[in-house]
Short mmCIF file of C-alpha atoms (C1' of nucleotides) in Angstrom, two decimals:
data_model
loop_
_atom_site.label_atom_id
_atom_site.label_comp_id
_atom_site.label_asym_id
_atom_site.label_seq_id
_atom_site.Cartn_x
_atom_site.Cartn_y
_atom_site.Cartn_z
CA MET A 1 0.00 0.00 0.00
CA PRO A 2 1.82 3.18 -1.20
CA TYR A 3 1.08 6.36 0.74
CA SER A 4 -0.15 5.42 4.20
CA ALA A 5 -3.82 5.67 5.04
CA ALA A 6 -2.87 8.39 7.51
CA HIS A 7 -1.35 10.46 4.71
CA LYS A 8 -4.54 10.30 2.67
CA GLN A 9 -6.59 11.16 5.74
CA GLN A 10 -4.39 14.18 6.39
CA THR A 11 -4.80 15.44 2.83
CA ARG A 12 -8.54 14.95 3.05
CA THR A 13 -8.64 16.97 6.27
CA ARG A 14 -6.56 19.71 4.65
CA ILE A 15 -9.01 19.91 1.74
CA ILE A 16 -11.96 20.12 4.13
CA GLU A 17 -10.24 22.85 6.15
CA SER A 18 -9.58 24.92 3.03
CA ALA A 19 -13.15 24.34 1.87
CA ARG A 20 -14.63 25.38 5.20
CA ARG A 21 -12.68 28.64 5.20
CA LEU A 22 -13.49 29.47 1.57
CA PHE A 23 -17.15 28.44 1.83
CA ASN A 24 -17.51 30.61 4.94
CA ARG A 25 -16.13 33.56 3.01
CA ASN A 26 -17.84 33.16 -0.36
CA GLY A 27 -20.61 30.58 -0.03
CA PHE A 28 -20.92 27.08 -1.46
CA GLU A 29 -21.69 28.18 -5.03
CA ALA A 30 -19.06 30.82 -5.63
CA VAL A 31 -16.07 28.77 -4.48
CA THR A 32 -14.50 26.55 -7.14
CA ILE A 33 -12.84 23.15 -6.75
CA GLY A 34 -9.69 24.73 -8.17
CA GLU A 35 -9.59 27.41 -5.45
CA ILE A 36 -10.07 24.87 -2.69
CA MET A 37 -7.37 22.53 -3.99
CA LYS A 38 -4.95 25.37 -4.58
CA ASP A 39 -5.56 26.59 -1.02
CA ALA A 40 -4.81 23.06 0.17
CA GLY A 41 -1.60 23.01 -1.89
CA LEU A 42 -2.87 20.61 -4.56
CA THR A 43 -4.23 20.72 -8.11
CA HIS A 44 -7.89 20.47 -9.05
CA GLY A 45 -7.80 17.00 -10.62
CA GLY A 46 -6.87 15.28 -7.39
CA PHE A 47 -10.07 16.36 -5.72
CA TYR A 48 -11.93 13.36 -7.07
CA LYS A 49 -9.60 10.95 -5.31
CA HIS A 50 -11.16 12.24 -2.07
CA PHE A 51 -14.74 13.19 -2.90
CA ALA A 52 -17.24 12.02 -5.51
CA ALA A 53 -18.62 15.53 -6.09
CA LYS A 54 -18.34 19.11 -4.91
CA GLU A 55 -21.60 18.80 -2.99
CA ASP A 56 -20.11 16.11 -0.75
CA LEU A 57 -17.81 18.77 0.69
CA TYR A 58 -20.63 20.92 2.04
CA GLN A 59 -21.57 18.61 4.90
CA ALA A 60 -17.93 17.85 5.73
CA ALA A 61 -17.05 21.56 5.77
CA VAL A 62 -19.92 22.41 8.14
CA LEU A 63 -19.14 19.54 10.52
CA GLN A 64 -15.47 20.49 10.56
CA PHE A 65 -16.39 23.36 12.87
CA ILE A 66 -17.30 20.96 15.70
CA CYS A 67 -14.68 18.26 14.93
CA THR A 68 -11.54 20.34 14.57
CA ASP A 69 -8.58 20.15 16.93
CA THR A 70 -7.58 23.73 16.12
CA PRO A 71 -10.36 26.12 17.17
CA PRO A 72 -10.26 29.57 15.54
CA ARG A 73 -8.66 32.52 17.26
CA TRP A 74 -11.96 34.15 18.30
CA GLN A 75 -12.63 31.06 20.42
CA ARG A 76 -9.12 30.75 21.85
CA ARG A 77 -8.99 34.43 22.74
CA ASN A 78 -12.48 34.88 24.13
CA ILE A 79 -13.49 31.62 25.75
CA ASP A 80 -12.25 31.28 29.32
CA PRO A 81 -11.30 27.62 29.85
CA SER A 82 -11.38 28.03 33.63
CA ALA A 83 -15.03 29.08 33.67
CA ALA A 84 -17.48 26.79 35.45
CA GLY A 85 -21.26 26.40 35.69
CA GLU A 86 -23.15 29.26 34.09
CA GLY A 87 -19.83 30.97 33.49
CA ILE A 88 -19.19 28.49 30.70
CA VAL A 89 -22.29 29.66 28.85
CA ARG A 90 -21.48 33.29 29.56
CA THR A 91 -17.97 33.04 28.16
CA ILE A 92 -19.28 31.26 25.03
CA VAL A 93 -21.92 33.94 24.52
CA ASP A 94 -19.31 36.70 24.87
CA ALA A 95 -16.97 34.96 22.42
CA TYR A 96 -19.78 34.31 19.95
CA LEU A 97 -20.85 37.96 19.96
CA SER A 98 -17.28 39.26 19.97
CA ASP A 99 -15.73 41.60 17.43
CA ASP A 100 -13.16 38.87 16.72
CA HIS A 101 -15.92 36.50 15.64
CA LEU A 102 -17.62 39.17 13.54
CA ARG A 103 -14.43 39.83 11.63
CA ASP A 104 -13.16 36.27 11.32
CA VAL A 105 -15.43 35.29 8.46
CA GLY A 106 -13.32 32.33 7.37
CA GLY A 107 -13.13 30.86 10.86
CA SER A 108 -16.61 31.71 11.99
CA CYS A 109 -19.40 29.42 13.07
CA PRO A 110 -21.19 28.07 9.96
CA MET A 111 -24.57 29.06 11.44
CA ILE A 112 -23.41 32.68 10.95
CA ALA A 113 -21.53 32.30 7.70
CA LEU A 114 -23.75 29.91 5.72
CA PRO A 115 -27.34 29.91 7.00
CA SER A 116 -29.11 30.65 3.72
CA ASP A 117 -26.78 28.36 1.80
CA ALA A 118 -27.68 25.54 4.18
CA ALA A 119 -31.41 26.25 3.98
CA ARG A 120 -31.21 25.62 0.22
CA GLY A 121 -28.84 22.67 0.58
CA SER A 122 -29.29 18.94 0.63
CA ASP A 123 -30.59 16.96 3.60
CA SER A 124 -27.01 16.07 4.58
CA VAL A 125 -25.95 19.75 4.85
CA LYS A 126 -29.03 20.53 6.89
CA ASP A 127 -28.28 17.62 9.16
CA ALA A 128 -24.75 18.94 9.67
CA PHE A 129 -26.30 22.28 10.62
CA ARG A 130 -28.61 20.50 13.03
CA GLN A 131 -25.63 18.82 14.69
CA VAL A 132 -23.78 22.13 15.10
CA MET A 133 -26.85 23.73 16.63
CA GLU A 134 -27.60 20.77 18.91
CA MET A 135 -24.02 20.82 20.18
CA MET A 136 -24.35 24.49 21.17
CA VAL A 137 -27.84 23.99 22.62
CA GLY A 138 -26.56 20.97 24.57
CA VAL A 139 -23.72 22.93 26.18
CA PHE A 140 -26.07 25.79 27.05
CA ALA A 141 -28.79 23.54 28.49
CA GLU A 142 -26.30 21.54 30.54
CA HIS A 143 -24.77 24.52 32.30
CA LEU A 144 -27.67 26.95 32.70
CA GLU A 145 -29.26 27.05 36.14
CA PRO A 146 -32.87 25.82 36.12
CA CYS A 147 -35.30 28.72 35.75
CA GLU A 148 -37.58 29.62 38.64
CA ASP A 149 -40.61 29.98 36.36
CA GLY A 150 -40.30 26.33 35.32
CA GLN A 151 -39.10 26.99 31.76
CA PRO A 152 -37.33 23.84 30.55
CA ALA A 153 -33.55 24.24 30.22
CA ARG A 154 -33.59 23.10 26.59
CA GLU A 155 -36.27 25.65 25.66
CA ARG A 156 -34.25 28.45 27.20
CA ALA A 157 -31.05 27.17 25.58
CA LEU A 158 -32.72 27.09 22.16
CA ALA A 159 -33.94 30.66 22.56
CA LEU A 160 -30.52 31.91 23.67
CA VAL A 161 -28.85 30.23 20.70
CA ALA A 162 -31.45 31.76 18.35
CA MET A 163 -30.67 35.15 19.90
CA VAL A 164 -26.89 35.06 19.49
CA VAL A 165 -27.13 33.53 16.02
CA GLY A 166 -29.71 36.12 14.95
CA GLY A 167 -27.64 38.98 16.36
CA MET A 168 -24.51 37.87 14.53
CA VAL A 169 -26.31 37.10 11.27
CA LEU A 170 -27.79 40.60 11.27
CA ALA A 171 -24.49 42.22 12.29
CA ARG A 172 -22.79 40.54 9.32
CA SER A 173 -25.56 41.46 6.89
CA VAL A 174 -26.04 45.17 7.51
CA GLY A 175 -22.55 46.29 6.55
CA ASP A 176 -22.45 49.34 8.82
CA ARG A 177 -19.83 48.65 11.52
CA LYS A 178 -21.42 50.89 14.13
CA LEU A 179 -24.84 49.41 13.61
CA ALA A 180 -23.34 45.92 13.75
CA ALA A 181 -21.78 46.78 17.11
CA GLU A 182 -25.11 48.15 18.37
CA ILE A 183 -26.92 44.96 17.34
CA ARG A 184 -24.35 42.78 19.11
CA ARG A 185 -24.46 44.93 22.26
CA SER A 186 -28.26 44.87 22.40
CA THR A 187 -28.32 41.13 21.82
CA ARG A 188 -25.74 40.49 24.53
CA ARG A 189 -27.66 42.58 27.07
CA GLN A 190 -30.88 40.77 26.25
CA VAL A 191 -29.17 37.38 26.63
CA TYR A 192 -27.72 38.48 29.98
CA ALA A 193 -31.16 39.63 31.14
CA ALA A 194 -32.82 36.42 29.97
CA ALA A 195 -30.22 34.32 31.76
CA GLY A 196 -30.38 36.46 34.91
CA TRP A 197 -26.71 37.45 34.82
CA GLN A 198 -25.35 40.71 36.19
CA ARG A 199 -24.25 43.59 33.98
CA MET B 1 -42.44 58.18 -26.91
CA PRO B 2 -43.61 54.67 -27.77
CA TYR B 3 -44.58 52.49 -24.83
CA SER B 4 -45.55 54.74 -21.94
CA ALA B 5 -43.15 55.28 -19.04
CA ALA B 6 -45.73 53.53 -16.86
CA HIS B 7 -45.50 50.43 -19.04
CA LYS B 8 -41.74 50.24 -18.63
CA GLN B 9 -42.05 50.80 -14.89
CA GLN B 10 -44.55 47.96 -14.67
CA THR B 11 -42.26 45.59 -16.52
CA ARG B 12 -39.37 46.59 -14.29
CA THR B 13 -41.44 45.88 -11.20
CA ARG B 14 -42.46 42.51 -12.62
CA ILE B 15 -38.80 41.60 -13.17
CA ILE B 16 -37.93 42.62 -9.60
CA GLU B 17 -40.83 40.61 -8.20
CA SER B 18 -39.73 37.50 -10.09
CA ALA B 19 -36.15 38.08 -9.00
CA ARG B 20 -37.09 38.49 -5.35
CA ARG B 21 -39.05 35.23 -5.36
CA LEU B 22 -36.33 33.26 -7.17
CA PHE B 23 -33.46 34.78 -5.16
CA ASN B 24 -35.30 33.92 -1.94
CA ARG B 25 -35.61 30.33 -3.08
CA ASN B 26 -32.20 29.69 -4.62
CA GLY B 27 -29.87 32.56 -3.67
CA PHE B 28 -28.34 35.32 -5.77
CA GLU B 29 -25.74 33.13 -7.48
CA ALA B 30 -27.78 30.12 -8.51
CA VAL B 31 -30.59 32.07 -10.22
CA THR B 32 -29.99 32.96 -13.88
CA ILE B 33 -31.12 36.03 -15.78
CA GLY B 34 -32.94 33.65 -18.12
CA GLU B 35 -34.99 32.16 -15.27
CA ILE B 36 -35.93 35.56 -13.91
CA MET B 37 -37.01 36.92 -17.30
CA LYS B 38 -38.92 33.76 -18.14
CA ASP B 39 -40.72 34.00 -14.79
CA ALA B 40 -41.59 37.59 -15.66
CA GLY B 41 -42.91 36.48 -19.06
CA LEU B 42 -40.01 37.91 -21.10
CA THR B 43 -36.82 36.72 -22.80
CA HIS B 44 -33.34 37.07 -21.36
CA GLY B 45 -32.02 39.71 -23.79
CA GLY B 46 -34.51 42.32 -22.66
CA PHE B 47 -33.08 42.33 -19.16
CA TYR B 48 -30.43 44.87 -20.11
CA LYS B 49 -33.06 47.43 -21.10
CA HIS B 50 -33.90 47.61 -17.38
CA PHE B 51 -30.67 46.88 -15.51
CA ALA B 52 -26.99 47.34 -16.30
CA ALA B 53 -25.98 44.08 -14.65
CA LYS B 54 -27.35 41.14 -12.67
CA GLU B 55 -25.88 42.51 -9.46
CA ASP B 56 -28.05 45.63 -9.69
CA LEU B 57 -31.05 43.38 -9.07
CA TYR B 58 -29.90 42.25 -5.64
CA GLN B 59 -30.58 45.52 -3.87
CA ALA B 60 -33.85 46.08 -5.72
CA ALA B 61 -35.03 42.55 -4.88
CA VAL B 62 -34.28 42.96 -1.16
CA LEU B 63 -35.96 46.38 -0.96
CA GLN B 64 -39.02 45.06 -2.79
CA PHE B 65 -40.01 43.35 0.46
CA ILE B 66 -40.68 46.69 2.15
CA CYS B 67 -41.96 48.57 -0.91
CA THR B 68 -44.49 46.13 -2.31
CA ASP B 69 -48.24 46.78 -2.48
CA THR B 70 -48.99 43.08 -2.33
CA PRO B 71 -47.72 41.59 0.93
CA PRO B 72 -47.25 37.78 0.95
CA ARG B 73 -49.92 35.47 2.27
CA TRP B 74 -48.13 34.76 5.59
CA GLN B 75 -48.47 38.49 6.39
CA ARG B 76 -52.08 38.84 5.22
CA ARG B 77 -53.16 35.72 7.12
CA ASN B 78 -51.26 36.26 10.34
CA ILE B 79 -51.03 39.99 10.93
CA ASP B 80 -54.10 41.45 12.62
CA PRO B 81 -54.72 44.90 11.10
CA SER B 82 -56.96 45.90 14.02
CA ALA B 83 -54.21 45.41 16.60
CA ALA B 84 -53.03 48.48 18.52
CA GLY B 85 -50.14 49.39 20.81
CA GLU B 86 -48.03 46.42 21.82
CA GLY B 87 -50.55 44.19 20.05
CA ILE B 88 -49.05 45.39 16.77
CA VAL B 89 -45.66 44.04 17.71
CA ARG B 90 -47.17 40.84 19.04
CA THR B 91 -49.08 40.13 15.85
CA ILE B 92 -45.98 40.80 13.75
CA VAL B 93 -43.89 38.47 15.92
CA ASP B 94 -46.52 35.72 15.61
CA ALA B 95 -46.69 36.15 11.83
CA TYR B 96 -42.92 36.22 11.50
CA LEU B 97 -42.52 32.99 13.46
CA SER B 98 -45.55 31.34 11.80
CA ASP B 99 -45.53 28.07 9.93
CA ASP B 100 -46.82 30.01 6.89
CA HIS B 101 -43.68 32.16 6.91
CA LEU B 102 -41.40 29.15 7.38
CA ARG B 103 -42.90 27.43 4.35
CA ASP B 104 -43.27 30.47 2.08
CA VAL B 105 -39.62 30.62 1.04
CA GLY B 106 -40.27 32.68 -2.07
CA GLY B 107 -42.35 35.27 -0.24
CA SER B 108 -40.36 35.36 2.96
CA CYS B 109 -38.49 38.20 4.58
CA PRO B 110 -35.07 38.56 2.94
CA MET B 111 -33.40 38.61 6.38
CA ILE B 112 -34.48 34.94 6.65
CA ALA B 113 -33.98 33.87 3.05
CA LEU B 114 -30.75 35.67 2.09
CA PRO B 115 -28.65 36.56 5.15
CA SER B 116 -25.37 34.92 4.12
CA ASP B 117 -25.81 36.05 0.52
CA ALA B 118 -26.15 39.64 1.75
CA ALA B 119 -23.17 39.37 4.09
CA ARG B 120 -21.01 38.57 1.05
CA GLY B 121 -22.72 41.12 -1.16
CA SER B 122 -21.95 44.66 -2.21
CA ASP B 123 -22.46 47.69 -0.01
CA SER B 124 -25.75 48.43 -1.76
CA VAL B 125 -27.20 45.01 -0.89
CA LYS B 126 -26.08 45.39 2.69
CA ASP B 127 -27.67 48.81 2.83
CA ALA B 128 -30.94 47.33 1.57
CA PHE B 129 -30.67 44.79 4.38
CA ARG B 130 -30.07 47.58 6.84
CA GLN B 131 -33.21 49.36 5.65
CA VAL B 132 -35.34 46.23 6.03
CA MET B 133 -34.00 45.68 9.54
CA GLU B 134 -34.41 49.33 10.54
CA MET B 135 -38.00 49.28 9.33
CA MET B 136 -38.79 46.31 11.56
CA VAL B 137 -36.83 47.73 14.50
CA GLY B 138 -38.64 51.05 14.05
CA VAL B 139 -42.09 49.49 14.22
CA PHE B 140 -41.10 47.43 17.29
CA ALA B 141 -39.53 50.38 19.12
CA GLU B 142 -42.47 52.66 18.38
CA HIS B 143 -45.11 50.35 19.80
CA LEU B 144 -43.35 48.61 22.69
CA GLU B 145 -44.16 49.92 26.15
CA PRO B 146 -41.13 51.53 27.85
CA CYS B 147 -39.34 49.04 30.06
CA GLU B 148 -39.36 49.54 33.84
CA ASP B 149 -35.64 48.75 34.12
CA GLY B 150 -34.81 51.70 31.90
CA GLN B 151 -33.72 49.66 28.86
CA PRO B 152 -34.02 51.91 25.80
CA ALA B 153 -36.87 50.97 23.45
CA ARG B 154 -34.51 50.71 20.49
CA GLU B 155 -32.18 48.35 22.32
CA ARG B 156 -35.03 46.06 23.24
CA ALA B 157 -36.44 46.27 19.70
CA LEU B 158 -33.07 45.31 18.20
CA ALA B 159 -32.78 42.31 20.51
CA LEU B 160 -36.31 41.12 19.72
CA VAL B 161 -35.66 41.41 15.98
CA ALA B 162 -32.40 39.47 16.40
CA MET B 163 -34.34 36.82 18.26
CA VAL B 164 -37.10 36.26 15.70
CA VAL B 165 -34.66 36.44 12.79
CA GLY B 166 -32.30 33.99 14.49
CA GLY B 167 -35.14 31.60 15.31
CA MET B 168 -36.37 31.57 11.73
CA VAL B 169 -32.92 31.32 10.19
CA LEU B 170 -32.17 28.27 12.33
CA ALA B 171 -35.59 26.74 11.68
CA ARG B 172 -34.98 27.01 7.93
CA SER B 173 -31.45 25.62 8.17
CA VAL B 174 -31.90 22.48 10.23
CA GLY B 175 -34.24 20.65 7.88
CA ASP B 176 -36.05 18.64 10.54
CA ARG B 177 -39.65 19.92 10.66
CA LYS B 178 -40.24 18.98 14.28
CA LEU B 179 -37.01 20.60 15.43
CA ALA B 180 -37.86 23.70 13.37
CA ALA B 181 -41.21 23.92 15.17
CA GLU B 182 -39.49 23.52 18.53
CA ILE B 183 -37.04 26.33 17.73
CA ARG B 184 -39.85 28.66 16.69
CA ARG B 185 -41.90 27.82 19.77
CA SER B 186 -38.97 28.41 22.13
CA THR B 187 -38.12 31.66 20.40
CA ARG B 188 -41.69 32.92 20.56
CA ARG B 189 -41.96 32.13 24.29
CA GLN B 190 -38.67 33.91 24.98
CA VAL B 191 -39.84 36.97 23.01
CA TYR B 192 -43.11 36.98 24.94
CA ALA B 193 -41.22 36.76 28.23
CA ALA B 194 -38.80 39.52 27.24
CA ALA B 195 -41.67 41.78 26.19
CA GLY B 196 -43.68 40.96 29.33
CA TRP B 197 -46.67 39.55 27.44
CA GLN B 198 -48.97 36.84 28.80
CA ARG B 199 -48.78 33.20 27.64
"C1'" DT C 1 20.64 -4.22 3.37
"C1'" DG C 2 19.40 -3.64 -1.46
"C1'" DT C 3 16.28 -3.92 -5.44
"C1'" DA C 4 12.22 -4.75 -8.36
"C1'" DC C 5 7.58 -4.17 -8.26
"C1'" DA C 6 2.68 -2.84 -7.55
"C1'" DT C 7 -0.26 0.66 -5.89
"C1'" DC C 8 -2.69 4.73 -6.07
"C1'" DA C 9 -2.38 9.94 -4.59
"C1'" DG C 10 -1.72 13.57 -7.29
"C1'" DT C 11 -1.16 16.02 -12.11
"C1'" DG C 12 -2.87 18.79 -15.86
"C1'" DA C 13 -4.91 18.79 -20.54
"C1'" DA C 14 -9.36 18.22 -22.30
"C1'" DC C 15 -14.56 17.81 -22.29
"C1'" DG C 16 -19.29 19.55 -22.45
"C1'" DC C 17 -22.10 22.85 -20.61
"C1'" DG C 18 -24.46 26.90 -19.16
"C1'" DC C 19 -23.65 31.29 -17.58
"C1'" DG C 20 -23.74 36.83 -18.12
"C1'" DT C 21 -23.59 39.89 -21.60
"C1'" DT C 22 -23.80 41.89 -26.43
"C1'" DC C 23 -25.99 43.20 -30.57
"C1'" DA C 24 -28.47 43.50 -34.90
"C1'" DC C 25 -33.22 43.07 -35.43
"C1'" DT C 26 -38.41 43.47 -35.00
"C1'" DG C 27 -42.60 45.26 -34.17
"C1'" DA C 28 -45.93 47.57 -30.93
"C1'" DT C 29 -47.04 52.03 -29.72
"C1'" DG C 30 -47.45 57.30 -29.13
"C1'" DT C 31 -47.10 61.50 -31.90
"C1'" DA C 32 -47.24 64.82 -35.81
"C1'" DC C 33 -49.58 66.18 -39.66
"C1'" DT D 1 -60.40 60.64 -38.26
"C1'" DG D 2 -56.63 58.52 -40.80
"C1'" DT D 3 -51.76 57.70 -42.00
"C1'" DA D 4 -46.72 57.94 -42.02
"C1'" DC D 5 -43.12 58.04 -39.01
"C1'" DA D 6 -39.82 57.72 -35.11
"C1'" DT D 7 -38.89 55.50 -30.86
"C1'" DC D 8 -37.35 51.99 -28.04
"C1'" DA D 9 -39.07 47.67 -25.27
"C1'" DG D 10 -38.42 43.27 -26.28
"C1'" DT D 11 -36.29 39.21 -29.18
"C1'" DG D 12 -33.02 35.53 -29.84
"C1'" DA D 13 -28.64 34.11 -31.99
"C1'" DA D 14 -23.99 34.57 -30.81
"C1'" DC D 15 -19.82 35.62 -27.85
"C1'" DG D 16 -16.19 34.54 -24.51
"C1'" DC D 17 -15.49 32.49 -20.32
"C1'" DG D 18 -14.99 29.55 -16.41
"C1'" DC D 19 -17.10 25.97 -14.19
"C1'" DG D 20 -17.40 20.65 -12.53
"C1'" DT D 21 -15.85 16.57 -14.02
"C1'" DT D 22 -13.06 13.01 -16.63
"C1'" DC D 23 -9.02 10.58 -17.84
"C1'" DA D 24 -4.50 9.04 -19.36
"C1'" DC D 25 -0.38 9.81 -17.03
"C1'" DT D 26 3.40 10.23 -13.48
"C1'" DG D 27 6.02 9.36 -9.72
"C1'" DA D 28 6.42 8.80 -4.58
"C1'" DT D 29 6.00 5.25 -1.46
"C1'" DG D 30 5.28 0.65 1.14
"C1'" DT D 31 6.10 -4.27 0.46
"C1'" DA D 32 8.12 -8.75 -1.05
"C1'" DC D 33 12.07 -11.13 -1.89
#
DNA sequence: TGTACATCAGTGAACGCGCGTTCACTGATGTAC
DNA sequence: TGTACATCAGTGAACGCGCGTTCACTGATGTAC
């Protein structure tokens, strides 16, 4: 067996990483196989040794966000690894709504960078989106204190995720930097109020 | 002057309406000039008598949502025209998060159908997005009761818009109908709680 | 340890195709007389 | 009122271009002896 299985796996991962970054920036349609392969240090023809078709990359690129060993800078810089309990959720919310995340289009969460692309995509892309969302909802629900009014943790987690995703999606779409900052600030305050946190 | 100015204006509007519907369904990139013109009952060559380039349609198509005389069915069926005060906001929120809106991709709000397309678009598309958002924020801020904790009306309006947009964007992206319904339900309850409404 | 071999990841020219845009034209319509 | 004319919205063939995909090939590598 020439070229170890590990070598092929590494190349495949490199292709997916390049694809994720480029898709995040320009969408599924606008990015070409040639661009992805060039970014991965290869030529376009080799693509089909790893994937049957361009579409097969979409799901892999979305899932890469929750499977990667190398989280993007906006996560490393803004998520406090020593946080515990509700602090975990709080530090994730702050990172998610951070200026770093807004600007890091290539490394951003796919729910922010590719929502309308996914909505038009195949069932497999949508399922990848579902997995990303469920992961975030799961972390939120696990660490949020139970609500005194009896609201289920999952319901509250879903609403908080919708809030931060909506805030970032709008901030990215409106263009105006000041307005984008205002949207993120308002969203963060509302999340804090809904979760019963100070400040 | 052959063909009245009104006739040309009508044709132009028809093209924009077709474009808005098709863009909402398939995104800016995937829709062809030929498809749009065919949908408008014309042939592709005539497009350039109305627009200099395909890209010029993007802004017009987004703005059409807030300039049209014929609102989509999910608005007509779910928005109560007799509502007053906070009831106006409540009826808009219910319509926005309705099953009708989720399913009516072609007639949906561009903030739900085209967010990632807009984020990658030109300044003019982003400005159209800003106008759509500001219109919704304006209506919310105008009719929401002032908050006892001193939160500015605009800040609360922005957060509520982020919430309903985020809920719908996620509902459209995950594919699973039941999960989409759960997201919308959780979002609606959180909006109601944040606005201090009953139920 | 050295060598011949088989495998298959990666290369790059070539393919068919459909896109956005152009352009010479056609013919419906408003206007002048 | 009727007719000749000028305008320009709309037509459809044609264009260059770049895409996704294919395919004959090359050559780096692990294995057998």
